[in-house]
Coordinates of C-alpha atoms and ligand atoms in Angstrom, one line a residue:
M1 CA 0.0 0.0 0.0
M2 CA 1.3 3.5 -0.8
T3 CA 1.1 6.2 1.7
E4 CA -1.0 9.3 0.9
T5 CA 2.2 11.4 0.5
D6 CA 3.6 8.9 -2.1
Q7 CA 0.3 9.0 -3.9
S8 CA 0.2 12.8 -4.1
Q9 CA 3.8 13.1 -5.3
N10 CA 3.0 10.5 -7.9
L11 CA 0.0 12.4 -9.1
L12 CA 2.0 15.5 -9.6
Q13 CA 4.9 13.5 -11.1
T14 CA 2.5 11.8 -13.5
A15 CA 1.0 15.1 -14.6
R16 CA 4.5 16.5 -15.2
N17 CA 5.6 13.4 -17.1
Q18 CA 2.5 13.6 -19.3
F19 CA 3.1 17.3 -20.0
N20 CA 6.8 16.8 -20.8
N21 CA 6.1 14.0 -23.1
A22 CA 3.8 16.3 -25.2
A23 CA 6.2 19.2 -24.9
D24 CA 8.9 17.0 -26.5
F25 CA 6.6 16.1 -29.4
L26 CA 5.7 19.8 -29.8
G27 CA 9.4 20.9 -29.5
L28 CA 8.4 23.5 -26.8
E29 CA 11.3 25.7 -25.8
P30 CA 12.5 25.5 -22.1
G31 CA 11.1 28.9 -21.0
L32 CA 7.6 28.1 -22.1
R33 CA 7.8 24.7 -20.5
K34 CA 8.7 26.3 -17.2
V35 CA 5.7 28.6 -17.4
M36 CA 3.4 25.8 -18.3
L37 CA 4.6 23.5 -15.5
T38 CA 4.1 26.0 -12.8
C39 CA 0.9 27.1 -11.0
K40 CA 0.3 30.8 -11.6
R41 CA -1.4 31.5 -8.2
E42 CA -1.5 29.5 -5.0
L43 CA -3.7 30.8 -2.2
T44 CA -3.6 29.0 1.2
V45 CA -6.1 30.1 3.8
N46 CA -6.4 29.0 7.5
F47 CA -9.7 30.0 8.9
P48 CA -11.9 29.4 12.0
V49 CA -15.2 27.6 12.1
Q50 CA -17.5 27.6 15.1
M51 CA -18.6 24.0 15.8
D52 CA -22.1 23.0 17.1
N53 CA -20.7 22.4 20.6
G54 CA -19.4 25.9 20.8
S55 CA -15.7 25.1 20.2
V56 CA -13.6 26.7 17.5
E57 CA -11.7 24.6 14.9
V58 CA -9.2 26.0 12.4
Y59 CA -9.3 24.5 8.9
T60 CA -6.9 24.9 6.0
G61 CA -8.2 25.6 2.5
Y62 CA -6.6 26.3 -0.9
R63 CA -7.4 27.7 -4.3
F64 CA -4.8 27.2 -6.9
Q65 CA -4.9 28.6 -10.5
H66 CA -2.6 26.8 -12.9
N67 CA -2.8 28.8 -16.1
V68 CA -5.1 31.5 -17.5
A69 CA -3.7 32.0 -21.0
R70 CA -7.0 30.9 -22.7
G71 CA -9.5 32.5 -20.3
P72 CA -10.6 32.6 -16.6
A73 CA -9.5 29.9 -14.3
K74 CA -12.0 27.0 -13.9
G75 CA -12.1 23.9 -11.7
G76 CA -13.7 22.1 -8.8
I77 CA -13.5 22.4 -5.1
R78 CA -13.0 19.2 -3.1
Y79 CA -13.4 18.4 0.6
H80 CA -11.0 15.7 1.7
A81 CA -9.1 14.9 4.8
Q82 CA -5.9 13.9 2.9
L83 CA -6.0 16.9 0.4
T84 CA -2.4 18.1 -0.3
P85 CA -1.0 21.1 -2.1
E86 CA 0.8 18.6 -4.4
D87 CA -2.5 17.0 -5.4
L88 CA -4.0 20.4 -6.1
R89 CA -1.1 21.5 -8.3
A90 CA -1.6 18.4 -10.4
L91 CA -5.4 18.7 -10.5
A92 CA -5.3 22.4 -11.5
M93 CA -2.9 21.5 -14.3
L94 CA -5.2 18.8 -15.5
M95 CA -8.0 21.3 -15.6
T96 CA -6.0 23.6 -17.9
W97 CA -5.4 20.7 -20.4
K98 CA -9.0 19.4 -20.1
C99 CA -10.5 22.8 -21.0
A100 CA -8.1 23.1 -23.9
V101 CA -8.9 19.6 -25.2
A102 CA -12.6 20.5 -25.2
D103 CA -11.7 23.8 -26.7
I104 CA -13.6 25.9 -24.1
P105 CA -12.2 29.3 -23.2
Y106 CA -10.9 28.7 -19.7
G107 CA -7.7 28.1 -17.9
G108 CA -7.3 25.6 -15.0
A109 CA -7.8 25.8 -11.3
K110 CA -8.6 23.5 -8.3
G111 CA -9.3 24.1 -4.7
G112 CA -10.5 22.5 -1.5
V113 CA -10.5 22.2 2.2
V114 CA -8.6 19.7 4.3
V115 CA -11.7 18.1 6.0
D116 CA -13.7 15.0 6.2
P117 CA -17.1 16.5 5.6
K118 CA -18.9 13.3 6.8
K119 CA -17.8 14.2 10.3
L120 CA -19.5 17.6 10.2
S121 CA -23.2 18.5 10.8
Q122 CA -25.0 20.3 8.0
R123 CA -24.7 23.6 9.9
E124 CA -21.0 23.2 10.4
L125 CA -20.5 22.3 6.7
E126 CA -22.4 25.5 5.7
N127 CA -20.3 27.6 8.1
L128 CA -17.1 26.1 6.8
T129 CA -18.1 26.6 3.2
R130 CA -19.2 30.2 3.7
R131 CA -16.0 31.1 5.5
Y132 CA -13.9 29.3 3.0
A133 CA -15.7 31.2 0.2
T134 CA -15.1 34.5 1.9
E135 CA -11.4 33.7 2.3
I136 CA -10.9 32.7 -1.4
S137 CA -13.1 35.6 -2.7
L138 CA -9.7 37.3 -3.2
L139 CA -9.5 35.1 -6.3
I140 CA -12.9 33.9 -7.4
G141 CA -15.3 35.8 -9.5
P142 CA -17.3 35.3 -12.8
D143 CA -14.5 36.9 -14.8
T144 CA -11.5 35.5 -12.9
D145 CA -12.0 32.0 -11.4
I146 CA -15.2 30.0 -11.4
P147 CA -15.4 27.0 -8.9
A148 CA -17.6 23.9 -9.4
P149 CA -18.3 20.7 -7.5
D150 CA -15.7 18.0 -7.1
I151 CA -15.2 15.1 -4.6
N152 CA -17.5 15.5 -1.6
T153 CA -19.0 18.8 -2.7
D154 CA -22.3 19.3 -4.6
A155 CA -24.9 21.7 -5.9
Q156 CA -25.7 22.8 -2.3
T157 CA -22.0 23.7 -1.6
M158 CA -22.1 25.8 -4.8
A159 CA -25.3 27.5 -3.6
W160 CA -23.6 28.6 -0.4
I161 CA -20.6 29.9 -2.2
M162 CA -22.7 31.8 -4.7
D163 CA -24.8 33.3 -1.9
T164 CA -21.8 34.2 0.2
Y165 CA -20.1 35.9 -2.7
S166 CA -23.3 37.7 -3.7
M167 CA -23.9 39.0 -0.1
Q168 CA -20.5 40.6 -0.2
K169 CA -21.1 42.2 -3.6
G170 CA -24.6 43.3 -2.6
Y171 CA -26.3 41.7 -5.7
S172 CA -26.7 38.1 -7.0
V173 CA -23.7 36.9 -9.0
T174 CA -24.9 33.6 -10.4
A175 CA -21.9 33.1 -12.7
V176 CA -19.4 32.9 -9.9
V177 CA -19.8 29.2 -9.6
T178 CA -21.2 26.4 -11.8
G179 CA -22.9 23.2 -10.8
K180 CA -25.5 25.2 -8.8
P181 CA -29.1 24.1 -8.2
I182 CA -31.3 24.8 -11.2
N183 CA -33.5 27.2 -9.3
I184 CA -30.7 29.7 -8.8
G185 CA -29.1 29.6 -12.2
G186 CA -27.8 26.1 -12.6
A187 CA -27.9 24.4 -16.0
E188 CA -30.3 21.6 -16.8
G189 CA -28.1 18.5 -17.3
R190 CA -25.1 19.7 -15.3
S191 CA -25.3 17.1 -12.6
E192 CA -25.2 14.2 -15.2
A193 CA -22.8 16.0 -17.6
T194 CA -19.5 14.3 -16.6
A195 CA -21.1 10.9 -16.9
R196 CA -22.8 11.8 -20.2
G197 CA -19.5 13.0 -21.6
V198 CA -17.9 9.7 -20.7
Q199 CA -20.8 7.9 -22.4
Y200 CA -20.4 9.9 -25.6
V201 CA -16.6 9.2 -25.9
I202 CA -17.1 5.5 -25.0
R203 CA -19.6 5.3 -27.9
E204 CA -17.0 6.9 -30.2
A205 CA -14.3 4.5 -29.0
C206 CA -16.6 1.4 -29.5
R207 CA -17.3 2.5 -33.0
E208 CA -13.6 2.9 -33.6
K209 CA -12.6 -0.4 -32.1
D210 CA -15.5 -2.3 -33.5
I211 CA -16.9 -3.2 -30.1
N212 CA -20.7 -3.6 -29.7
L213 CA -21.7 -1.5 -26.7
E214 CA -24.9 -3.6 -26.5
G215 CA -23.9 -6.5 -24.3
A216 CA -20.5 -5.1 -23.5
R217 CA -19.3 -5.9 -20.0
I218 CA -18.6 -2.8 -17.9
A219 CA -16.7 -2.5 -14.6
V220 CA -17.0 0.8 -12.8
Q221 CA -14.8 1.8 -9.9
G222 CA -16.7 4.3 -7.8
F223 CA -20.4 4.7 -7.0
G224 CA -20.5 8.4 -6.5
N225 CA -22.4 10.9 -8.7
V226 CA -20.2 10.1 -11.7
G227 CA -19.8 6.3 -11.4
A228 CA -23.4 5.6 -10.6
T229 CA -24.7 7.8 -13.4
I230 CA -22.3 6.3 -16.0
A231 CA -23.4 2.8 -15.0
R232 CA -27.0 3.8 -15.5
L233 CA -26.4 5.6 -18.8
L234 CA -24.4 2.7 -20.3
M235 CA -27.1 0.2 -19.2
G236 CA -29.5 2.4 -21.3
D237 CA -27.1 1.7 -24.2
G238 CA -27.6 -2.0 -23.6
A239 CA -24.3 -2.6 -21.8
R240 CA -24.0 -5.1 -18.9
V241 CA -22.6 -3.6 -15.7
V242 CA -20.8 -6.5 -14.1
A243 CA -19.0 -4.8 -11.3
I244 CA -19.3 -1.6 -9.3
S245 CA -17.5 -0.5 -6.1
N246 CA -17.3 2.3 -3.5
T247 CA -14.5 3.1 -1.0
N248 CA -15.1 0.0 1.0
G249 CA -15.0 -2.4 -1.9
G250 CA -17.4 -3.7 -4.5
I251 CA -19.7 -6.4 -6.0
Y252 CA -19.4 -8.6 -9.1
N253 CA -21.9 -10.6 -11.1
P254 CA -20.7 -11.7 -14.6
E255 CA -24.3 -11.9 -15.7
G256 CA -24.8 -8.2 -14.9
L257 CA -26.0 -6.3 -11.7
D258 CA -29.5 -5.1 -11.1
L259 CA -28.5 -1.4 -10.7
K260 CA -31.8 -0.2 -9.4
N261 CA -31.6 -2.6 -6.5
V262 CA -27.9 -1.9 -6.0
T263 CA -28.8 1.8 -5.6
I264 CA -31.6 1.1 -3.1
Y265 CA -29.3 -1.3 -1.2
N266 CA -26.5 1.2 -1.1
Q267 CA -28.8 4.0 0.2
E268 CA -30.2 1.8 2.9
H269 CA -27.0 0.1 4.1
H270 CA -24.4 2.7 3.2
T271 CA -22.3 -0.1 1.7
L272 CA -22.4 -2.5 -1.2
A273 CA -21.2 -5.4 0.9
G274 CA -23.9 -8.1 1.4
F275 CA -25.8 -7.2 -1.8
P276 CA -27.5 -10.5 -2.8
N277 CA -26.6 -12.4 -6.0
A278 CA -23.2 -10.9 -6.3
D279 CA -19.7 -11.7 -5.2
K280 CA -17.9 -9.4 -2.8
I281 CA -14.7 -8.0 -4.4
T282 CA -12.0 -5.5 -3.4
N283 CA -11.3 -2.4 -5.4
Q284 CA -8.1 -4.0 -6.6
E285 CA -9.9 -7.1 -7.8
L286 CA -12.4 -4.9 -9.7
L287 CA -9.6 -3.4 -11.8
G288 CA -8.4 -6.8 -13.0
L289 CA -11.8 -8.3 -13.8
D290 CA -12.6 -9.9 -17.2
C291 CA -14.6 -7.1 -18.8
D292 CA -14.7 -5.0 -22.1
I293 CA -14.7 -1.5 -20.6
L294 CA -13.1 -0.5 -17.3
I295 CA -14.2 2.9 -15.9
P296 CA -12.1 4.2 -13.0
A297 CA -14.6 6.8 -11.6
A298 CA -13.2 7.4 -8.1
Y299 CA -9.7 8.6 -7.0
E300 CA -6.4 9.3 -8.6
N301 CA -3.5 6.9 -8.9
Q302 CA -5.5 3.7 -8.9
L303 CA -3.8 2.0 -11.9
T304 CA -0.1 1.7 -11.3
G305 CA 2.8 -0.6 -12.2
A306 CA 1.7 -2.9 -9.4
N307 CA -1.7 -3.8 -11.0
A308 CA -1.7 -2.6 -14.6
A309 CA -0.6 -6.0 -16.0
Q310 CA -3.7 -7.6 -14.5
V311 CA -6.1 -5.4 -16.5
K312 CA -8.1 -7.3 -19.0
A313 CA -10.4 -4.6 -20.4
R314 CA -10.2 -3.5 -24.1
I315 CA -11.0 0.1 -23.3
I316 CA -10.3 2.1 -20.2
A317 CA -12.4 5.3 -19.9
E318 CA -10.9 7.6 -17.2
A319 CA -13.9 9.2 -15.5
A320 CA -11.7 10.1 -12.5
N321 CA -8.9 12.6 -12.7
G322 CA -5.4 11.1 -12.8
P323 CA -6.3 7.4 -12.2
T324 CA -3.4 6.0 -14.2
N325 CA 0.3 6.6 -13.5
T326 CA 3.1 6.7 -16.1
E327 CA 4.2 3.1 -15.5
A328 CA 0.7 1.7 -15.9
D329 CA 0.3 3.8 -19.1
R330 CA 3.3 2.1 -20.6
I331 CA 1.9 -1.3 -19.7
F332 CA -1.5 -0.5 -21.3
Q333 CA 0.2 0.6 -24.5
D334 CA 2.2 -2.7 -24.7
K335 CA -1.1 -4.6 -24.1
G336 CA -2.9 -2.6 -26.8
I337 CA -5.6 -1.3 -24.4
F338 CA -7.3 1.8 -25.8
V339 CA -7.2 4.4 -23.0
L340 CA -9.6 7.3 -23.1
P341 CA -7.5 9.8 -21.0
D342 CA -9.1 11.8 -18.2
I343 CA -8.6 15.2 -19.9
L344 CA -10.7 13.9 -22.8
A345 CA -13.1 11.4 -21.1
N346 CA -14.3 13.5 -18.2
A347 CA -14.3 16.9 -19.9
G348 CA -18.2 16.7 -20.1
G349 CA -18.5 18.2 -16.6
V350 CA -16.5 21.3 -17.2
T351 CA -18.0 21.7 -20.7
V352 CA -21.5 21.9 -19.3
S353 CA -20.1 24.1 -16.5
Y354 CA -19.1 26.4 -19.4
F355 CA -22.6 26.2 -20.8
E356 CA -24.0 27.1 -17.4
W357 CA -21.7 30.1 -17.1
V358 CA -22.7 31.3 -20.6
Q359 CA -26.4 31.0 -19.7
D360 CA -25.9 32.8 -16.4
L361 CA -24.1 35.7 -18.1
Q362 CA -26.8 36.0 -20.6
S363 CA -29.7 35.2 -18.2
F364 CA -31.0 33.0 -21.0
F365 CA -31.5 29.3 -20.3
W366 CA -31.6 26.2 -22.4
N367 CA -33.4 22.9 -21.9
E368 CA -31.7 19.7 -21.1
A369 CA -32.0 18.3 -24.7
E370 CA -30.2 21.4 -26.0
T371 CA -27.4 21.0 -23.4
N372 CA -26.9 17.3 -24.2
R373 CA -26.9 18.0 -28.0
R374 CA -24.2 20.6 -27.6
L375 CA -22.3 18.4 -25.2
N376 CA -22.3 15.6 -27.7
T377 CA -21.0 18.0 -30.4
V378 CA -18.1 19.1 -28.1
M379 CA -17.2 15.6 -27.0
S380 CA -17.3 14.0 -30.5
K381 CA -15.2 16.8 -31.9
A382 CA -12.7 16.5 -29.1
F383 CA -12.6 12.7 -29.6
S384 CA -12.0 12.9 -33.3
E385 CA -9.4 15.6 -33.0
V386 CA -7.5 13.6 -30.4
H387 CA -7.9 10.4 -32.4
N388 CA -6.6 12.0 -35.6
I389 CA -3.5 13.2 -33.8
A390 CA -3.0 9.7 -32.4
Q391 CA -3.2 8.2 -35.9
E392 CA -1.1 10.8 -37.6
R393 CA 1.7 10.8 -35.0
K394 CA 1.3 7.1 -34.1
V395 CA 0.9 7.8 -30.4
D396 CA -1.5 6.7 -27.7
M397 CA -4.7 8.7 -27.0
R398 CA -3.3 10.4 -23.9
T399 CA -0.2 11.6 -25.7
A400 CA -2.4 12.8 -28.5
A401 CA -4.8 14.6 -26.1
Y402 CA -1.8 16.3 -24.4
I403 CA -0.3 17.3 -27.8
L404 CA -3.7 19.0 -28.7
A405 CA -4.1 20.6 -25.3
V406 CA -0.6 21.7 -24.6
G407 CA -0.3 23.0 -28.2
R408 CA -3.4 25.1 -27.8
V409 CA -2.2 26.6 -24.5
A410 CA 1.3 27.2 -25.8
E411 CA -0.1 28.9 -28.9
A412 CA -2.2 31.2 -26.7
S413 CA 0.8 32.1 -24.5
L414 CA 3.0 32.8 -27.5
T415 CA 0.2 35.0 -29.2
R416 CA -0.2 37.0 -26.0
G417 CA 3.6 37.2 -25.3
I418 CA 5.3 37.7 -22.0
Y419 CA 4.3 40.8 -20.0
P420 CA 5.9 43.4 -19.8
Ligands
LIG501 N1 -14.6 18.9 -10.9 C1 -14.9 18.7 -12.3 C2 -13.7 18.3 -13.0 O1 -12.7 17.8 -12.4 C3 -15.6 19.8 -12.9 C4 -14.9 21.1 -12.9 C5 -15.8 22.3 -13.4 O2 -16.9 22.1 -13.9 O3 -15.3 23.4 -13.3 O4 -13.6 18.3 -14.2

């Protein structure tokens, strides 16, 4: 088992390796590489929160902006007890590339608070969120840096941030965050957007690889918003979800799981363990199952040199950010596994965040069908652009996605020039 520190260093190291690989292909000069490898702004805040029992706790929060050459900074806020600045540097960088792959006019950011939100009451969580929002209001704003949900945060978290920011301004600023509830300026379809984006690129990949999605066996690591929604959407395409897991482990049935009942069981028992008609499996076992499509939809750094050789899937669709390290990537290439990299596969979330922001700025809202249609256009275009580069340059899909993204950001930086 790796320690948390090892994992976060690996995530940053993986992100840097992936960037350097693309930079070599593009022949980027050293100065520009240095700029693009560095976070532009890193804000750390330590702030007090009054707890329900009257005591005061001090929490640490961050907001990091990686690069804003192509537009305002954009990225999620996560609440996690093991959150580190190294993780955030990597995750902010991934956001820059993700926005560039989808060709939406944003740079990359990430933020969060070092906290296990499950240990807080709703009131404590609201107080923590509002105070954190106040502390990072130095950076956030509809023209500067626009947060969104990430691990352990949701539409309610965004509503509190939006309200706090608006109270300080004296008027409602809906476009300061995305992923809000629909009744206060959220976009129809945003909560399912990441999963839908994954579904759209999986469809493209299946067409390309001649895999029939109908009947395809799917294993999903993660049963949060993204993992659970992907499983449901792919079942709608006729696929068979054979395994699913959460942090405590998962369940497997080669004939396919009854997802409706799995969802009900999970809500009632807060675990998947003990679900009838399925074998109990660990998260590690899930990754090595005999399946057609493997979808890591949980945490970073899950597929490593230690387990990549066991993977049997034909396609890996990275719904999570940074689930595969450099060593595992090499093994997948040798095995001929078609990897849909995170910065392509999970770009649907931030794409619909962009649609939400555009709608807020115009106070003109679309319906869900319109959102999904436009999302499909963006994801299909991104897939074919990445795939064309992969074929032309004879590289894997991740390298191709990075060549596209890093190339776009480099071009913007060169066009703008170095100030002063
Ligand atoms: N947290 C999501 C991600 O990692 C969404 C970010 C956003 O919508 O700004 O892509």
